PDB file of C-alpha atoms in Angstrom:
ATOM      1  CA  MET A   1      30.641-114.018 -49.948  1.00  0.00           C
ATOM      2  CA  SER A   2      33.587-114.473 -52.314  1.00  0.00           C
ATOM      3  CA  LYS A   3      37.104-114.827 -51.003  1.00  0.00           C
ATOM      4  CA  GLN A   4      38.015-111.553 -52.719  1.00  0.00           C
ATOM      5  CA  LYS A   5      35.213-109.657 -51.020  1.00  0.00           C
ATOM      6  CA  ASP A   6      35.989-111.202 -47.631  1.00  0.00           C
ATOM      7  CA  ARG A   7      38.967-108.870 -47.267  1.00  0.00           C
ATOM      8  CA  VAL A   8      39.942-105.834 -45.249  1.00  0.00           C
ATOM      9  CA  ALA A   9      41.162-102.747 -47.116  1.00  0.00           C
ATOM     10  CA  ILE A  10      43.335-100.076 -45.517  1.00  0.00           C
ATOM     11  CA  VAL A  11      42.622 -96.410 -46.155  1.00  0.00           C
ATOM     12  CA  VAL A  12      45.113 -93.783 -44.973  1.00  0.00           C
ATOM     13  CA  ASP A  13      45.434 -90.050 -45.572  1.00  0.00           C
ATOM     14  CA  SER A  14      48.457 -88.638 -47.371  1.00  0.00           C
ATOM     15  CA  ALA A  15      49.919 -87.130 -44.177  1.00  0.00           C
ATOM     16  CA  ALA A  16      51.375 -90.625 -43.634  1.00  0.00           C
ATOM     17  CA  SER A  17      53.947 -89.866 -46.359  1.00  0.00           C
ATOM     18  CA  LEU A  18      54.203 -93.511 -47.420  1.00  0.00           C
ATOM     19  CA  PRO A  19      57.008 -94.584 -49.758  1.00  0.00           C
ATOM     20  CA  GLN A  20      55.967 -93.909 -53.325  1.00  0.00           C
ATOM     21  CA  ASP A  21      55.805 -97.573 -54.366  1.00  0.00           C
ATOM     22  CA  MET A  22      53.347 -98.402 -51.568  1.00  0.00           C
ATOM     23  CA  GLY A  23      50.585 -96.827 -53.616  1.00  0.00           C
ATOM     24  CA  GLU A  24      50.931 -99.653 -56.133  1.00  0.00           C
ATOM     25  CA  HIS A  25      49.672-102.326 -53.721  1.00  0.00           C
ATOM     26  CA  THR A  26      46.187-103.740 -53.512  1.00  0.00           C
ATOM     27  CA  GLN A  27      44.088-103.344 -50.364  1.00  0.00           C
ATOM     28  CA  LEU A  28      45.768 -99.975 -49.687  1.00  0.00           C
ATOM     29  CA  TYR A  29      44.206 -96.623 -50.555  1.00  0.00           C
ATOM     30  CA  VAL A  30      45.579 -93.129 -49.934  1.00  0.00           C
ATOM     31  CA  VAL A  31      43.275 -90.120 -49.555  1.00  0.00           C
ATOM     32  CA  PRO A  32      45.114 -86.888 -50.475  1.00  0.00           C
ATOM     33  CA  LEU A  33      45.038 -83.822 -48.291  1.00  0.00           C
ATOM     34  CA  GLN A  34      44.883 -80.484 -50.089  1.00  0.00           C
ATOM     35  CA  LEU A  35      47.557 -77.823 -50.461  1.00  0.00           C
ATOM     36  CA  THR A  36      46.970 -74.290 -51.716  1.00  0.00           C
ATOM     37  CA  LEU A  37      49.896 -72.344 -53.196  1.00  0.00           C
ATOM     38  CA  SER A  38      49.531 -68.882 -54.704  1.00  0.00           C
ATOM     39  CA  GLY A  39      45.793 -69.308 -55.086  1.00  0.00           C
ATOM     40  CA  ARG A  40      45.932 -72.736 -56.717  1.00  0.00           C
ATOM     41  CA  THR A  41      44.851 -75.903 -54.904  1.00  0.00           C
ATOM     42  CA  TYR A  42      46.649 -79.219 -55.381  1.00  0.00           C
ATOM     43  CA  GLU A  43      45.965 -82.759 -54.208  1.00  0.00           C
ATOM     44  CA  ASP A  44      48.839 -83.768 -51.965  1.00  0.00           C
ATOM     45  CA  GLY A  45      51.329 -86.044 -53.695  1.00  0.00           C
ATOM     46  CA  ARG A  46      49.311 -86.243 -56.914  1.00  0.00           C
ATOM     47  CA  ASP A  47      49.180 -82.869 -58.662  1.00  0.00           C
ATOM     48  CA  LEU A  48      52.540 -81.604 -57.459  1.00  0.00           C
ATOM     49  CA  THR A  49      55.882 -83.353 -57.100  1.00  0.00           C
ATOM     50  CA  SER A  50      57.964 -82.754 -53.990  1.00  0.00           C
ATOM     51  CA  THR A  51      60.768 -81.270 -56.116  1.00  0.00           C
ATOM     52  CA  ASP A  52      58.438 -78.750 -57.733  1.00  0.00           C
ATOM     53  CA  PHE A  53      56.821 -77.963 -54.398  1.00  0.00           C
ATOM     54  CA  TYR A  54      60.068 -77.047 -52.625  1.00  0.00           C
ATOM     55  CA  ARG A  55      61.176 -74.992 -55.619  1.00  0.00           C
ATOM     56  CA  MET A  56      57.915 -73.041 -55.456  1.00  0.00           C
ATOM     57  CA  LEU A  57      58.080 -72.750 -51.667  1.00  0.00           C
ATOM     58  CA  LYS A  58      61.450 -70.968 -51.755  1.00  0.00           C
ATOM     59  CA  GLY A  59      60.089 -68.327 -54.105  1.00  0.00           C
ATOM     60  CA  MET A  60      56.852 -67.682 -52.223  1.00  0.00           C
ATOM     61  CA  THR A  61      56.197 -64.552 -50.217  1.00  0.00           C
ATOM     62  CA  GLY A  62      52.958 -65.840 -48.712  1.00  0.00           C
ATOM     63  CA  THR A  63      52.255 -68.938 -46.654  1.00  0.00           C
ATOM     64  CA  PRO A  64      50.895 -72.192 -48.123  1.00  0.00           C
ATOM     65  CA  SER A  65      47.636 -73.403 -46.642  1.00  0.00           C
ATOM     66  CA  THR A  66      46.600 -77.002 -46.137  1.00  0.00           C
ATOM     67  CA  ALA A  67      43.240 -78.695 -45.697  1.00  0.00           C
ATOM     68  CA  ALA A  68      41.971 -82.116 -44.765  1.00  0.00           C
ATOM     69  CA  PRO A  69      40.160 -84.258 -47.329  1.00  0.00           C
ATOM     70  CA  SER A  70      36.441 -83.618 -47.351  1.00  0.00           C
ATOM     71  CA  PRO A  71      34.007 -86.298 -46.107  1.00  0.00           C
ATOM     72  CA  ALA A  72      32.937 -86.716 -49.728  1.00  0.00           C
ATOM     73  CA  ARG A  73      36.542 -87.457 -50.740  1.00  0.00           C
ATOM     74  CA  PHE A  74      36.848 -90.112 -48.043  1.00  0.00           C
ATOM     75  CA  LEU A  75      33.505 -91.581 -49.080  1.00  0.00           C
ATOM     76  CA  ASP A  76      34.662 -91.835 -52.696  1.00  0.00           C
ATOM     77  CA  VAL A  77      37.724 -93.806 -51.576  1.00  0.00           C
ATOM     78  CA  PHE A  78      35.638 -95.997 -49.265  1.00  0.00           C
ATOM     79  CA  ARG A  79      33.410 -96.770 -52.227  1.00  0.00           C
ATOM     80  CA  SER A  80      36.423 -97.765 -54.350  1.00  0.00           C
ATOM     81  CA  ALA A  81      37.791 -99.944 -51.545  1.00  0.00           C
ATOM     82  CA  THR A  82      34.540-101.883 -51.288  1.00  0.00           C
ATOM     83  CA  LEU A  83      35.075-103.131 -54.834  1.00  0.00           C
ATOM     84  CA  GLU A  84      37.732-105.486 -53.465  1.00  0.00           C
ATOM     85  CA  ALA A  85      36.993-105.676 -49.739  1.00  0.00           C
ATOM     86  CA  SER A  86      34.031-106.056 -47.422  1.00  0.00           C
ATOM     87  CA  SER A  87      35.628-104.159 -44.523  1.00  0.00           C
ATOM     88  CA  ILE A  88      37.783-101.058 -44.172  1.00  0.00           C
ATOM     89  CA  VAL A  89      40.194 -99.825 -41.522  1.00  0.00           C
ATOM     90  CA  CYS A  90      40.915 -96.138 -42.038  1.00  0.00           C
ATOM     91  CA  VAL A  91      43.974 -94.612 -40.346  1.00  0.00           C
ATOM     92  CA  THR A  92      44.243 -90.820 -40.099  1.00  0.00           C
ATOM     93  CA  VAL A  93      46.707 -88.219 -38.922  1.00  0.00           C
ATOM     94  CA  SER A  94      46.198 -87.032 -35.335  1.00  0.00           C
ATOM     95  CA  PRO A  95      43.290 -84.592 -34.871  1.00  0.00           C
ATOM     96  CA  ARG A  96      45.848 -82.316 -33.196  1.00  0.00           C
ATOM     97  CA  PHE A  97      47.187 -81.497 -36.664  1.00  0.00           C
ATOM     98  CA  SER A  98      44.264 -81.891 -39.051  1.00  0.00           C
ATOM     99  CA  SER A  99      40.512 -82.436 -39.243  1.00  0.00           C
ATOM    100  CA  SER A 100      41.131 -85.520 -41.395  1.00  0.00           C
ATOM    101  CA  TYR A 101      39.839 -87.794 -38.604  1.00  0.00           C
ATOM    102  CA  ASP A 102      36.571 -85.848 -38.363  1.00  0.00           C
ATOM    103  CA  SER A 103      36.111 -86.012 -42.130  1.00  0.00           C
ATOM    104  CA  ALA A 104      36.705 -89.769 -42.145  1.00  0.00           C
ATOM    105  CA  MET A 105      34.253 -90.265 -39.286  1.00  0.00           C
ATOM    106  CA  SER A 106      31.602 -88.240 -41.142  1.00  0.00           C
ATOM    107  CA  ALA A 107      32.188 -90.322 -44.271  1.00  0.00           C
ATOM    108  CA  ALA A 108      31.962 -93.566 -42.286  1.00  0.00           C
ATOM    109  CA  HIS A 109      28.650 -92.402 -40.821  1.00  0.00           C
ATOM    110  CA  GLU A 110      27.264 -91.577 -44.272  1.00  0.00           C
ATOM    111  CA  ALA A 111      28.516 -94.911 -45.587  1.00  0.00           C
ATOM    112  CA  ARG A 112      26.007 -96.695 -43.346  1.00  0.00           C
ATOM    113  CA  ASP A 113      23.344 -95.586 -45.819  1.00  0.00           C
ATOM    114  CA  VAL A 114      25.190 -95.633 -49.154  1.00  0.00           C
ATOM    115  CA  LEU A 115      27.463 -98.626 -48.452  1.00  0.00           C
ATOM    116  CA  PRO A 116      25.280-100.619 -46.039  1.00  0.00           C
ATOM    117  CA  HIS A 117      27.204-103.883 -46.420  1.00  0.00           C
ATOM    118  CA  ALA A 118      30.610-102.382 -45.639  1.00  0.00           C
ATOM    119  CA  GLN A 119      32.057-102.395 -42.145  1.00  0.00           C
ATOM    120  CA  ILE A 120      34.256 -99.338 -41.582  1.00  0.00           C
ATOM    121  CA  VAL A 121      36.488 -98.544 -38.608  1.00  0.00           C
ATOM    122  CA  VAL A 122      38.272 -95.176 -38.333  1.00  0.00           C
ATOM    123  CA  LEU A 123      41.407 -94.979 -36.176  1.00  0.00           C
ATOM    124  CA  ASP A 124      43.244 -91.937 -34.875  1.00  0.00           C
ATOM    125  CA  SER A 125      46.961 -92.662 -35.371  1.00  0.00           C
ATOM    126  CA  GLU A 126      47.802 -90.139 -32.627  1.00  0.00           C
ATOM    127  CA  SER A 127      50.705 -89.293 -34.916  1.00  0.00           C
ATOM    128  CA  ALA A 128      51.702 -88.125 -38.385  1.00  0.00           C
ATOM    129  CA  ALA A 129      54.205 -88.633 -41.194  1.00  0.00           C
ATOM    130  CA  GLY A 130      56.377 -91.754 -40.897  1.00  0.00           C
ATOM    131  CA  ALA A 131      54.836 -92.828 -37.605  1.00  0.00           C
ATOM    132  CA  GLU A 132      51.353 -92.792 -39.118  1.00  0.00           C
ATOM    133  CA  GLY A 133      52.787 -94.636 -42.100  1.00  0.00           C
ATOM    134  CA  LEU A 134      54.203 -97.427 -39.925  1.00  0.00           C
ATOM    135  CA  ILE A 135      50.804 -97.892 -38.290  1.00  0.00           C
ATOM    136  CA  ALA A 136      49.068 -98.098 -41.652  1.00  0.00           C
ATOM    137  CA  MET A 137      51.663-100.516 -43.010  1.00  0.00           C
ATOM    138  CA  GLU A 138      51.280-102.900 -40.070  1.00  0.00           C
ATOM    139  CA  ALA A 139      47.504-102.833 -40.553  1.00  0.00           C
ATOM    140  CA  TRP A 140      48.011-103.493 -44.273  1.00  0.00           C
ATOM    141  CA  ARG A 141      50.271-106.474 -43.585  1.00  0.00           C
ATOM    142  CA  ALA A 142      47.659-107.967 -41.253  1.00  0.00           C
ATOM    143  CA  ALA A 143      44.987-107.413 -43.907  1.00  0.00           C
ATOM    144  CA  ARG A 144      47.147-109.076 -46.557  1.00  0.00           C
ATOM    145  CA  ARG A 145      47.511-112.118 -44.294  1.00  0.00           C
ATOM    146  CA  GLY A 146      43.734-112.469 -44.317  1.00  0.00           C
ATOM    147  CA  ALA A 147      43.120-111.123 -40.818  1.00  0.00           C
ATOM    148  CA  SER A 148      39.617-110.072 -39.774  1.00  0.00           C
ATOM    149  CA  ILE A 149      38.733-106.416 -39.302  1.00  0.00           C
ATOM    150  CA  GLU A 150      39.025-106.855 -35.524  1.00  0.00           C
ATOM    151  CA  GLU A 151      42.498-108.361 -35.921  1.00  0.00           C
ATOM    152  CA  VAL A 152      43.611-105.627 -38.315  1.00  0.00           C
ATOM    153  CA  ARG A 153      42.347-102.974 -35.916  1.00  0.00           C
ATOM    154  CA  ALA A 154      44.227-104.635 -33.045  1.00  0.00           C
ATOM    155  CA  ALA A 155      47.439-104.788 -35.102  1.00  0.00           C
ATOM    156  CA  ALA A 156      47.188-101.074 -35.858  1.00  0.00           C
ATOM    157  CA  LEU A 157      46.441-100.120 -32.254  1.00  0.00           C
ATOM    158  CA  ALA A 158      49.400-102.163 -31.032  1.00  0.00           C
ATOM    159  CA  VAL A 159      51.704 -99.964 -33.123  1.00  0.00           C
ATOM    160  CA  VAL A 160      49.888 -96.772 -32.048  1.00  0.00           C
ATOM    161  CA  SER A 161      50.897 -97.625 -28.473  1.00  0.00           C
ATOM    162  CA  LYS A 162      54.575 -98.174 -29.394  1.00  0.00           C
ATOM    163  CA  VAL A 163      55.513 -95.901 -32.269  1.00  0.00           C
ATOM    164  CA  SER A 164      57.586 -92.764 -31.797  1.00  0.00           C
ATOM    165  CA  LEU A 165      58.871 -90.071 -34.124  1.00  0.00           C
ATOM    166  CA  LEU A 166      62.068 -88.075 -33.662  1.00  0.00           C
ATOM    167  CA  ALA A 167      63.155 -85.342 -36.056  1.00  0.00           C
ATOM    168  CA  PHE A 168      65.114 -82.152 -36.301  1.00  0.00           C
ATOM    169  CA  LEU A 169      64.506 -79.024 -38.318  1.00  0.00           C
ATOM    170  CA  ASP A 170      67.056 -77.251 -40.444  1.00  0.00           C
ATOM    171  CA  THR A 171      65.275 -73.972 -39.709  1.00  0.00           C
ATOM    172  CA  LEU A 172      62.263 -72.768 -37.745  1.00  0.00           C
ATOM    173  CA  TYR A 173      61.467 -70.199 -40.436  1.00  0.00           C
ATOM    174  CA  TYR A 174      58.672 -72.173 -42.084  1.00  0.00           C
ATOM    175  CA  VAL A 175      57.202 -73.324 -38.777  1.00  0.00           C
ATOM    176  CA  TRP A 176      57.205 -69.692 -37.682  1.00  0.00           C
ATOM    177  CA  LYS A 177      55.554 -68.596 -40.952  1.00  0.00           C
ATOM    178  CA  SER A 178      52.771 -71.117 -40.359  1.00  0.00           C
ATOM    179  CA  GLY A 179      52.124 -69.540 -36.945  1.00  0.00           C
ATOM    180  CA  ARG A 180      53.275 -72.528 -34.897  1.00  0.00           C
ATOM    181  CA  VAL A 181      56.130 -70.806 -33.037  1.00  0.00           C
ATOM    182  CA  PRO A 182      56.599 -67.193 -31.939  1.00  0.00           C
ATOM    183  CA  ARG A 183      58.771 -64.854 -34.010  1.00  0.00           C
ATOM    184  CA  VAL A 184      61.325 -64.677 -31.194  1.00  0.00           C
ATOM    185  CA  ALA A 185      61.909 -68.432 -31.384  1.00  0.00           C
ATOM    186  CA  HIS A 186      62.690 -68.212 -35.096  1.00  0.00           C
ATOM    187  CA  PHE A 187      65.107 -65.320 -34.725  1.00  0.00           C
ATOM    188  CA  GLY A 188      66.825 -66.942 -31.752  1.00  0.00           C
ATOM    189  CA  THR A 189      67.326 -70.186 -33.647  1.00  0.00           C
ATOM    190  CA  SER A 190      68.604 -68.373 -36.766  1.00  0.00           C
ATOM    191  CA  LEU A 191      71.114 -66.443 -34.690  1.00  0.00           C
ATOM    192  CA  LEU A 192      72.441 -69.490 -32.829  1.00  0.00           C
ATOM    193  CA  ARG A 193      72.045 -71.900 -35.782  1.00  0.00           C
ATOM    194  CA  ILE A 194      70.297 -74.414 -33.559  1.00  0.00           C
ATOM    195  CA  LYS A 195      68.815 -77.606 -35.072  1.00  0.00           C
ATOM    196  CA  PRO A 196      66.001 -78.353 -32.584  1.00  0.00           C
ATOM    197  CA  ILE A 197      65.172 -82.044 -32.059  1.00  0.00           C
ATOM    198  CA  PHE A 198      61.542 -82.775 -31.284  1.00  0.00           C
ATOM    199  CA  GLU A 199      59.548 -85.881 -30.515  1.00  0.00           C
ATOM    200  CA  LEU A 200      55.993 -86.721 -31.522  1.00  0.00           C
ATOM    201  CA  LEU A 201      54.545 -89.311 -29.168  1.00  0.00           C
ATOM    202  CA  ARG A 202      50.856 -90.139 -28.668  1.00  0.00           C
ATOM    203  CA  GLY A 203      49.767 -86.848 -30.201  1.00  0.00           C
ATOM    204  CA  GLU A 204      52.090 -84.665 -28.127  1.00  0.00           C
ATOM    205  CA  ILE A 205      55.122 -82.749 -29.427  1.00  0.00           C
ATOM    206  CA  ARG A 206      58.010 -81.843 -27.161  1.00  0.00           C
ATOM    207  CA  THR A 207      61.477 -80.438 -27.777  1.00  0.00           C
ATOM    208  CA  LEU A 208      64.247 -82.716 -26.515  1.00  0.00           C
ATOM    209  CA  ALA A 209      67.518 -81.033 -27.490  1.00  0.00           C
ATOM    210  CA  ARG A 210      68.946 -78.026 -29.299  1.00  0.00           C
ATOM    211  CA  PRO A 211      72.186 -79.061 -31.015  1.00  0.00           C
ATOM    212  CA  ARG A 212      73.924 -76.534 -33.260  1.00  0.00           C
ATOM    213  CA  THR A 213      74.881 -78.713 -36.236  1.00  0.00           C
ATOM    214  CA  ALA A 214      73.100 -81.290 -38.355  1.00  0.00           C
ATOM    215  CA  ALA A 215      75.809 -83.866 -37.597  1.00  0.00           C
ATOM    216  CA  THR A 216      75.380 -83.435 -33.849  1.00  0.00           C
ATOM    217  CA  ALA A 217      71.599 -83.475 -34.222  1.00  0.00           C
ATOM    218  CA  THR A 218      71.778 -86.756 -36.148  1.00  0.00           C
ATOM    219  CA  ASP A 219      73.990 -88.391 -33.500  1.00  0.00           C
ATOM    220  CA  ARG A 220      71.739 -87.175 -30.705  1.00  0.00           C
ATOM    221  CA  MET A 221      68.577 -88.291 -32.499  1.00  0.00           C
ATOM    222  CA  LEU A 222      69.872 -91.846 -32.991  1.00  0.00           C
ATOM    223  CA  GLU A 223      71.082 -91.941 -29.396  1.00  0.00           C
ATOM    224  CA  LEU A 224      67.566 -91.038 -28.256  1.00  0.00           C
ATOM    225  CA  MET A 225      66.114 -93.688 -30.556  1.00  0.00           C
ATOM    226  CA  GLY A 226      68.380 -96.294 -28.983  1.00  0.00           C
ATOM    227  CA  ARG A 227      67.088 -95.396 -25.538  1.00  0.00           C
ATOM    228  CA  ARG A 228      63.474 -95.816 -26.595  1.00  0.00           C
ATOM    229  CA  ILE A 229      63.555 -99.219 -28.244  1.00  0.00           C
ATOM    230  CA  GLY A 230      63.680-102.601 -26.613  1.00  0.00           C
ATOM    231  CA  PRO A 231      65.974-105.473 -27.592  1.00  0.00           C
ATOM    232  CA  GLY A 232      63.644-106.880 -30.246  1.00  0.00           C
ATOM    233  CA  PRO A 233      63.489-106.188 -33.989  1.00  0.00           C
ATOM    234  CA  VAL A 234      62.851-102.586 -35.006  1.00  0.00           C
ATOM    235  CA  HIS A 235      60.514-101.226 -37.668  1.00  0.00           C
ATOM    236  CA  ALA A 236      61.739 -97.835 -38.869  1.00  0.00           C
ATOM    237  CA  THR A 237      61.342 -95.247 -41.576  1.00  0.00           C
ATOM    238  CA  VAL A 238      63.764 -92.417 -42.230  1.00  0.00           C
ATOM    239  CA  MET A 239      61.920 -89.239 -43.153  1.00  0.00           C
ATOM    240  CA  HIS A 240      63.192 -86.216 -44.981  1.00  0.00           C
ATOM    241  CA  ALA A 241      61.986 -83.002 -46.570  1.00  0.00           C
ATOM    242  CA  HIS A 242      64.019 -82.446 -49.732  1.00  0.00           C
ATOM    243  CA  ALA A 243      67.131 -83.939 -48.107  1.00  0.00           C
ATOM    244  CA  GLY A 244      67.421 -87.342 -49.763  1.00  0.00           C
ATOM    245  CA  GLU A 245      71.194 -87.763 -49.567  1.00  0.00           C
ATOM    246  CA  ALA A 246      71.303 -87.036 -45.839  1.00  0.00           C
ATOM    247  CA  ALA A 247      68.353 -89.389 -45.293  1.00  0.00           C
ATOM    248  CA  GLU A 248      70.176 -92.205 -47.079  1.00  0.00           C
ATOM    249  CA  LEU A 249      73.186 -91.744 -44.782  1.00  0.00           C
ATOM    250  CA  ILE A 250      70.883 -92.071 -41.769  1.00  0.00           C
ATOM    251  CA  ARG A 251      69.297 -95.177 -43.274  1.00  0.00           C
ATOM    252  CA  LYS A 252      72.723 -96.787 -43.584  1.00  0.00           C
ATOM    253  CA  ARG A 253      73.474 -96.012 -39.947  1.00  0.00           C
ATOM    254  CA  LEU A 254      70.193 -97.527 -38.809  1.00  0.00           C
ATOM    255  CA  ASP A 255      70.892-100.632 -40.860  1.00  0.00           C
ATOM    256  CA  THR A 256      74.254-100.974 -39.108  1.00  0.00           C
ATOM    257  CA  GLU A 257      73.408 -99.907 -35.572  1.00  0.00           C
ATOM    258  CA  PHE A 258      69.960-101.491 -35.027  1.00  0.00           C
ATOM    259  CA  ARG A 259      68.215-104.811 -35.694  1.00  0.00           C
ATOM    260  CA  CYS A 260      65.890-103.534 -38.389  1.00  0.00           C
ATOM    261  CA  GLU A 261      63.063-105.844 -39.405  1.00  0.00           C
ATOM    262  CA  GLU A 262      61.721-103.110 -41.658  1.00  0.00           C
ATOM    263  CA  LEU A 263      63.621-100.069 -42.873  1.00  0.00           C
ATOM    264  CA  PHE A 264      62.890 -97.638 -45.662  1.00  0.00           C
ATOM    265  CA  VAL A 265      63.130 -93.964 -46.588  1.00  0.00           C
ATOM    266  CA  SER A 266      60.115 -91.739 -47.189  1.00  0.00           C
ATOM    267  CA  GLU A 267      59.888 -88.113 -48.239  1.00  0.00           C
ATOM    268  CA  PHE A 268      57.539 -85.705 -46.532  1.00  0.00           C
ATOM    269  CA  SER A 269      54.578 -85.120 -48.789  1.00  0.00           C
ATOM    270  CA  PRO A 270      54.119 -81.476 -49.859  1.00  0.00           C
ATOM    271  CA  VAL A 271      51.303 -80.944 -47.355  1.00  0.00           C
ATOM    272  CA  MET A 272      53.635 -81.955 -44.516  1.00  0.00           C
ATOM    273  CA  GLY A 273      56.630 -80.095 -45.922  1.00  0.00           C
ATOM    274  CA  ALA A 274      54.547 -76.916 -46.121  1.00  0.00           C
ATOM    275  CA  HIS A 275      54.830 -76.647 -42.337  1.00  0.00           C
ATOM    276  CA  THR A 276      58.466 -77.728 -41.904  1.00  0.00           C
ATOM    277  CA  GLY A 277      60.198 -76.389 -44.989  1.00  0.00           C
ATOM    278  CA  PRO A 278      63.128 -78.191 -46.626  1.00  0.00           C
ATOM    279  CA  GLY A 279      65.880 -79.853 -44.625  1.00  0.00           C
ATOM    280  CA  LEU A 280      63.893 -81.755 -42.007  1.00  0.00           C
ATOM    281  CA  LEU A 281      65.359 -85.157 -41.131  1.00  0.00           C
ATOM    282  CA  GLY A 282      63.855 -87.709 -38.804  1.00  0.00           C
ATOM    283  CA  VAL A 283      63.087 -91.292 -37.973  1.00  0.00           C
ATOM    284  CA  ALA A 284      59.862 -92.976 -36.930  1.00  0.00           C
ATOM    285  CA  PHE A 285      60.141 -96.368 -35.263  1.00  0.00           C
ATOM    286  CA  TRP A 286      58.657 -99.043 -33.053  1.00  0.00           C
ATOM    287  CA  SER A 287      60.101-102.164 -31.503  1.00  0.00           C
ATOM    288  CA  GLU A 288      58.498-105.575 -31.256  1.00  0.00           C
ATOM    289  CA  ALA A 289      59.871-105.824 -27.710  1.00  0.00           C
ATOM    290  CA  ALA A 290      58.778-103.666 -24.807  1.00  0.00           C
ATOM    291  CA  GLY A 291      59.827-100.048 -25.224  1.00  0.00           C
ATOM    292  CA  GLY A 292      62.729 -98.467 -23.431  1.00  0.00           C
ATOM    293  CA  GLU A 293      63.237 -95.058 -21.862  1.00  0.00           C
ATOM    294  CA  ILE A 294      60.686 -92.367 -22.666  1.00  0.00           C
TER     295      ILE A 294
END
């Protein structure tokens, strides 16, 4: 087997909201989820820019719908990946939020017949957005170092066990429209102008605080982050939904206040922003040392 073929490729769905330039790297493949707006279906992050999406979202009376990639779509990407790699580690958004994992598993099963020489492992990230992205990026780095599929899988799972995501919403309106919170919660938050902070950890979402301003929410979010990381280097991504300037301010604070081994800004892909609306700000992170308070 050639050195080129004796590689591991990383496949990840677009819910990971990777930085745009990550798609330019070899051994990394992104499978787009689907987004339907006003009767037209788009491939997430490919057919529709984030700017155009949020402009359209504000003018919509209905609710956007999202869908996982089909098994056939995953299989197509697996087939492309085998042109440069003999093995594949596929990382998906948590099954709590999408059937992407099931589609990838179905594609991996079918690949036993159509791609018999490829070894494919599908991993549940137990997360989404920037946290899923950090898992995929650590797997990609291991693959780029020439690690075996078992070593790449272990590197990804190590981050799954450590990564956390904290974020706050500018409004619950879009979450309410998607059916994920009761109407009373939306109206109560609008009246009090609360910016709820939530945490996504190992597939579970919980609300941690209800500050009334974005500035207070940012301070509280970074305080919570500090409690959860150990003393070692931190890998972090600042996430935003159509709030780039605010995200850059948070990035600068992280760069100053934490020992960041890895730090970048990523924008929620349209399929993620469809459920949060504009204005979301957050940070996903994991520490190389043992974690702190949970």
